[in-house]
XYZ file of C-alpha atoms in Angstrom:
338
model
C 0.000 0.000 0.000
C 1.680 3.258 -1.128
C 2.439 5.658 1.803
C -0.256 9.097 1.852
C 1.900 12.084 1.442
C 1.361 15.887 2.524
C 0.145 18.208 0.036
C 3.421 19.955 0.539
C 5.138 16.746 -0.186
C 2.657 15.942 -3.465
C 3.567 19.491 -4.701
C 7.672 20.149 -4.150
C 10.318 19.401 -5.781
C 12.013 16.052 -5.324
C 15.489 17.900 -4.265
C 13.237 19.735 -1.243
C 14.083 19.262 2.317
C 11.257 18.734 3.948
C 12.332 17.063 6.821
C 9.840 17.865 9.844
C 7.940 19.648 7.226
C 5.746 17.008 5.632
C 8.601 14.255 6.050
C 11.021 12.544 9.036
C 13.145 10.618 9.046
C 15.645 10.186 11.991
C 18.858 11.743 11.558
C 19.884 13.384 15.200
C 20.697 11.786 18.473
C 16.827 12.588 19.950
C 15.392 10.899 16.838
C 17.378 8.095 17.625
C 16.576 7.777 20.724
C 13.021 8.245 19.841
C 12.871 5.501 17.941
C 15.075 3.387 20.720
C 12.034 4.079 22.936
C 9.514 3.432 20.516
C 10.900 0.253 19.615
C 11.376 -0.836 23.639
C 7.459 0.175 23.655
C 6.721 -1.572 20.927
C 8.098 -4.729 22.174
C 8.847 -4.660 25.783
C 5.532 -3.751 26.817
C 3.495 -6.498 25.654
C 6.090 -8.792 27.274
C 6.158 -6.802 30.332
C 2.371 -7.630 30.309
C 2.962 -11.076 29.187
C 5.597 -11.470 31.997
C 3.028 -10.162 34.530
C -0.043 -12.531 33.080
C 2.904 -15.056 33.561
C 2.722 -14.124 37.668
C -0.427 -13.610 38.496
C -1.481 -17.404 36.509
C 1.512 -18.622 38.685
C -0.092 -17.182 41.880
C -3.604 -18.516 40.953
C -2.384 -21.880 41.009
C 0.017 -22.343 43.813
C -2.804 -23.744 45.486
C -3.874 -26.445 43.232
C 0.185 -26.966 42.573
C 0.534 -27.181 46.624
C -2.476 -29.619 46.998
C -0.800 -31.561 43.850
C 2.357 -31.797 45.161
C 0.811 -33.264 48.461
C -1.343 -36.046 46.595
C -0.265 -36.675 43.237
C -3.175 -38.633 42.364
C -5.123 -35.866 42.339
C -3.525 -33.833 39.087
C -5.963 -37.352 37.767
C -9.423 -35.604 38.621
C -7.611 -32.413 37.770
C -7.546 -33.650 33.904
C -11.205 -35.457 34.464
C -12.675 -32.498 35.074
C -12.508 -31.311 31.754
C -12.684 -34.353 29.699
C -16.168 -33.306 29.101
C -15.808 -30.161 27.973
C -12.693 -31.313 25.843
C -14.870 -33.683 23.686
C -17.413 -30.702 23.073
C -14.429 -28.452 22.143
C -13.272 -31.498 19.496
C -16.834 -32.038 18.399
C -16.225 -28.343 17.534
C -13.186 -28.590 15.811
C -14.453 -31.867 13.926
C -17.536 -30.205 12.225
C -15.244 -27.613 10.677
C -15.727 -28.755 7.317
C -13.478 -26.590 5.986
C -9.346 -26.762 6.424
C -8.536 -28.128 9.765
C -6.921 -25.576 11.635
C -3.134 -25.871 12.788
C -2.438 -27.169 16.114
C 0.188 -24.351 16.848
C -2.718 -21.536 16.488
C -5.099 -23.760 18.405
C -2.103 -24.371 21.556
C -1.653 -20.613 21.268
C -5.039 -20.231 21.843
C -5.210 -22.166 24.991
C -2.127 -21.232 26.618
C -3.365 -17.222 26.068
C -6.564 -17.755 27.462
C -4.997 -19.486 30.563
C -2.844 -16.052 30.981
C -5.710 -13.568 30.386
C -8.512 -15.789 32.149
C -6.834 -14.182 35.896
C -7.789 -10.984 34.619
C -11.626 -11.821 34.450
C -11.052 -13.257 38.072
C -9.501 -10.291 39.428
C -12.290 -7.747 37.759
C -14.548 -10.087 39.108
C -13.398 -9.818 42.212
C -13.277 -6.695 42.423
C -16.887 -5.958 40.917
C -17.585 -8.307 44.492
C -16.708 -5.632 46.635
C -19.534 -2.872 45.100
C -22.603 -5.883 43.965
C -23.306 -8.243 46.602
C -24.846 -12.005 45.546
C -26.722 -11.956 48.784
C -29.379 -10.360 47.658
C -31.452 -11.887 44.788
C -31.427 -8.588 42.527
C -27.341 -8.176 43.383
C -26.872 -11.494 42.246
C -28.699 -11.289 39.119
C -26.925 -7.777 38.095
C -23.338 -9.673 39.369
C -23.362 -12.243 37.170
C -25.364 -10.391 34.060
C -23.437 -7.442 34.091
C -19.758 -8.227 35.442
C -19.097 -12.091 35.220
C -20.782 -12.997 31.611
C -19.806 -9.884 29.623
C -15.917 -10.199 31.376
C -15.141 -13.788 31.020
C -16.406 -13.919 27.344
C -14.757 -11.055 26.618
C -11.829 -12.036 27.784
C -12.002 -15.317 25.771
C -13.041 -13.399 22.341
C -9.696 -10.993 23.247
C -7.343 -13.865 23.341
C -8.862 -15.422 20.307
C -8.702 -11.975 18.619
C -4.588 -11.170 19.513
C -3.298 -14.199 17.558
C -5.474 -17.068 15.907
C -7.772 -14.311 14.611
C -5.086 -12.681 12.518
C -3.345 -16.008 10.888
C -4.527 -16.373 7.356
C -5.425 -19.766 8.673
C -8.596 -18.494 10.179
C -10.041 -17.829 6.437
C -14.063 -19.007 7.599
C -16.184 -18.120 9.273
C -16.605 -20.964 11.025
C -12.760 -21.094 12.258
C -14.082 -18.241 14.695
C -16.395 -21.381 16.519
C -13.491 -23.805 16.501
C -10.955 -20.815 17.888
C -13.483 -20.343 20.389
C -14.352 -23.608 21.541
C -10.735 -24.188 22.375
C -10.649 -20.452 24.262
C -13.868 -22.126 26.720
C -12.006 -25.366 27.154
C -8.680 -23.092 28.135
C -11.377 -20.992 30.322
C -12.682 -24.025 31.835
C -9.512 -25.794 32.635
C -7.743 -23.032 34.442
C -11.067 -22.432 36.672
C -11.858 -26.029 37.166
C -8.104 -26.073 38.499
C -9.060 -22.850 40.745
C -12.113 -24.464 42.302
C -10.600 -27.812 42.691
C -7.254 -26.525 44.554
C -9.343 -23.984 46.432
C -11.604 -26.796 47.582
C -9.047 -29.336 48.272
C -6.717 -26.855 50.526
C -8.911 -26.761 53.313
C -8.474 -30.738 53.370
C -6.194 -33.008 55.144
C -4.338 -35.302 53.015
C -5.301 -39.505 52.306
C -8.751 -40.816 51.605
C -10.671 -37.308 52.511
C -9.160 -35.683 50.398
C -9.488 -38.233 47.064
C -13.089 -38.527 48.011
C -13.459 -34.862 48.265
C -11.215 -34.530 44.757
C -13.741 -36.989 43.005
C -16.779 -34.956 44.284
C -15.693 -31.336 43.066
C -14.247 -32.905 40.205
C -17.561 -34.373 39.558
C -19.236 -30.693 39.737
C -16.380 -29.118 37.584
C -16.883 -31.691 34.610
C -20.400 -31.061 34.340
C -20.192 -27.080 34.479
C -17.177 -27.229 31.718
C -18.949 -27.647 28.973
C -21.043 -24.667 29.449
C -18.039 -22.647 28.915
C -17.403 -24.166 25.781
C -20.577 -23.512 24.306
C -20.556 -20.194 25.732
C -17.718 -18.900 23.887
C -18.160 -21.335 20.934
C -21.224 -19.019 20.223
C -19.060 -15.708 20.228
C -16.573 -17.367 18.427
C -18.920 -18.094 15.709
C -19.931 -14.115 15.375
C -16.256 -13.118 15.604
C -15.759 -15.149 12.528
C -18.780 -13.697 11.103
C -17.044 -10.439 12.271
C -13.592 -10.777 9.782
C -15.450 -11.250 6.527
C -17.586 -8.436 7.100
C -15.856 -5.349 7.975
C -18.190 -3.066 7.571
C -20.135 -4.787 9.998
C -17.291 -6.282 12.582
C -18.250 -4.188 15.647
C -21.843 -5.161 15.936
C -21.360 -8.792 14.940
C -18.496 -8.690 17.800
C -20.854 -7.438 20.589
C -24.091 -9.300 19.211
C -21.922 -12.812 19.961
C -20.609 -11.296 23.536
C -23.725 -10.564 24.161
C -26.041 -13.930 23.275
C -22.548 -15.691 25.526
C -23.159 -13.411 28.292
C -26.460 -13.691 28.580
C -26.494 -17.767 28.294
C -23.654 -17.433 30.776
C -25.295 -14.815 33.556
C -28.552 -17.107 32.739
C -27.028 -20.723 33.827
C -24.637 -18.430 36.774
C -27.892 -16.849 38.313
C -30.430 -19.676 37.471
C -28.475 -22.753 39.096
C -28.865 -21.235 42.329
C -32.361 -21.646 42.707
C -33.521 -23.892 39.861
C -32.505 -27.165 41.615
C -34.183 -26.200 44.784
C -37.169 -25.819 42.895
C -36.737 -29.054 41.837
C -36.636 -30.726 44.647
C -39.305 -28.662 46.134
C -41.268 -30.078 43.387
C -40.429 -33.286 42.080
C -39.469 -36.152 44.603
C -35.528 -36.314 43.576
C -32.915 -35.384 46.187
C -30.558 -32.681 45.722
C -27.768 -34.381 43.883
C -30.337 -35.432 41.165
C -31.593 -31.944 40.801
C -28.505 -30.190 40.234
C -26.922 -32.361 37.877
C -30.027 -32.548 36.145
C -30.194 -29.141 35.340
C -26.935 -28.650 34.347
C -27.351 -31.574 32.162
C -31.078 -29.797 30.868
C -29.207 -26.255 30.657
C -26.476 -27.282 28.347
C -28.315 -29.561 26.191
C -30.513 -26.714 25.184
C -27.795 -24.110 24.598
C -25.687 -26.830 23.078
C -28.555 -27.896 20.318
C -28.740 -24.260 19.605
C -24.918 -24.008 18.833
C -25.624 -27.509 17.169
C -28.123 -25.750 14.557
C -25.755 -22.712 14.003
C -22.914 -25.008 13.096
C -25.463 -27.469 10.886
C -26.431 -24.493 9.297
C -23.029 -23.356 8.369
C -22.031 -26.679 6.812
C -25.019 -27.863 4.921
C -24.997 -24.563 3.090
C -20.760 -25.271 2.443
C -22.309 -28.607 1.070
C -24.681 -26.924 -1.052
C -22.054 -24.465 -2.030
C -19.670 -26.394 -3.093
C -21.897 -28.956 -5.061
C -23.064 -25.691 -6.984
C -19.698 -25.062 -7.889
C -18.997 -28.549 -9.091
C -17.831 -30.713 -6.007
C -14.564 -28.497 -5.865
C -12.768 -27.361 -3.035
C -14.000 -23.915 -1.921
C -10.562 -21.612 -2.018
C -9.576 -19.494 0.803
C -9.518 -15.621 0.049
C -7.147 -13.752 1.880
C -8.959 -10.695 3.247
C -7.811 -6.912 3.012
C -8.777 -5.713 6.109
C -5.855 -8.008 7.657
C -2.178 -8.245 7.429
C -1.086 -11.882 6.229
C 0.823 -13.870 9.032
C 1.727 -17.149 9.300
């Protein structure tokens, strides 16, 4: 793309010195050491931030690392905890009927959402300290306002910094399987949070592998929902890169549908069981897990029908165009990086 030039610069002569006129370039000691700082700026800060993301995940799980350490078996319910949510998350990636997408982009993913998902904790708790959950109304504005619109922003953001600007994500689609894997990343750090949290209060032996299996238990089912959750965003994110003129709105119409499915299952689950008991004749245990199992199945047939959508009409496409492969088209609202 050719640089935009001053109307000075358009006009003059090509022998003109127009430096700090209509052109720069650096020449003297302070330009030099304007660019030096620009340059440490440029790079130093976002590893100064990475660095710091780096500490504060570190900090959020000395605990589990401490309980861990104490009784290795239980890094096992650690990893069972989100075995559910990591087949939903490959269910994802599997109905991309498009180009797979490359396993570096989809680590990256993961590993950045671990670093930024401290962020949502520590807004979160800090939103705490103003909206109280005791109350029925503070508890509906906690987790409608702060915790769903934070935590799936955060996810869309680390989707968005990397694996959104690879040519690799050329459908729209890639935005869903970019997402999925930010929710499984999501869930995986806080399933390690609650679990270690849990655990520390415990003594170590049998107690505390029976207690493991139980939160574990509790974890596994709730996963999922955060892969649908941001699978969902994901999807409008993608929808987002191939139309520009549109990107804004399309980003904040998926934040918003995850939020709200996410403040909905946050605010609902503390009351919905009890109803259930109250009026069905199942104990507590039943209840619960029944509604989580009820919740996601209903979210997770609507992302279902999205996706369906999406490759049925690929199908269609494609047949139109005479059963061959659809090319990717590099966009020219992004820079190309591999």
């Amino acid at each position: 793309m050719a640089r935009r030039r001053d109307l000075i610069e358009r006009s003059a002569e090509d022998s003109r010195d127009l430096q700090e006129i209509s052109t720069w370039e650096p020449r003297t000691v302070l330009d030099r050491v304007a660019c030096r700082v620009y340059d440490g700026i440029s790079y130093g800060l976002p590893a100064i931030l990475l660095l710091t993301a780096v500490i504060i995940t570190a900090a959020i799980l000395l605990s589990p690392a401490i309980v861990v350490a104490e009784e290795p078996l239980v890094s096992v319910f650690f990893l069972l905890s989100v075995v559910p949510a990591a087949l939903l998350a490959a269910y994802v990636w599997y109905a991309d009927i498009t180009t797979k997408e490359p396993l570096g982009l989809l680590v990256a993913t993961y590993v950045l959402i671990i670093l930024l998902a401290p962020v949502a904790a520590i807004v979160n708790s800090g939103a705490g300290l103003f909206i109280s959950e005791a109350t029925l109304l503070g508890s509906f504005l906690f987790f409608f306002l702060v915790v769903g619109p934070v935590e799936e922003t955060i996810k869309m953001v680390a989707v968005r910094v990397y694996a959104y600007r690879s040519d690799s994500f050329d459908a729209v689609i890639d935005g869903a399987v970019y997402g999925a894997i930010a929710g499984l990343g999501f869930a995986s750090i806080e399933n390690a949070i609650y679990i270690g949290g849990y655990l520390a209060d415990l003594e170590a032996g049998t107690g505390l592998l029976v207690g493991a299996s139980e939160i574990a238990t509790t974890r596994a089912l709730a996963g999922p929902g955060h892969v649908i959750y941001s699978t969902i965003a994901g999807f409008y994110l993608g929808l987002a890169k191939f139309n520009p003129r549109n990107a804004g709105p399309l980003v904040v119409k998926g934040i918003l549908i995850a939020a709200i499915i996410h403040g909905t299952y946050n605010f609902s689950v503390q009351f919905v069981p009890g109803l259930g008991t109250a009026l069905l004749p199942i104990g507590p245990g039943v209840a619960f897990v029944g509604f989580i199992i009820v919740f996601n199945a209903v979210f997770g047939y609507y992302l279902y029908r999205k996706i369906d959508r999406y490759r049925r009409t690929y199908r269609e496409v494609r047949d139109d165009a005479g059963n061959r492969d659809l090319t990717p088209e590099k966009t020219e609202f992004e820079p190309s990086q591999r």
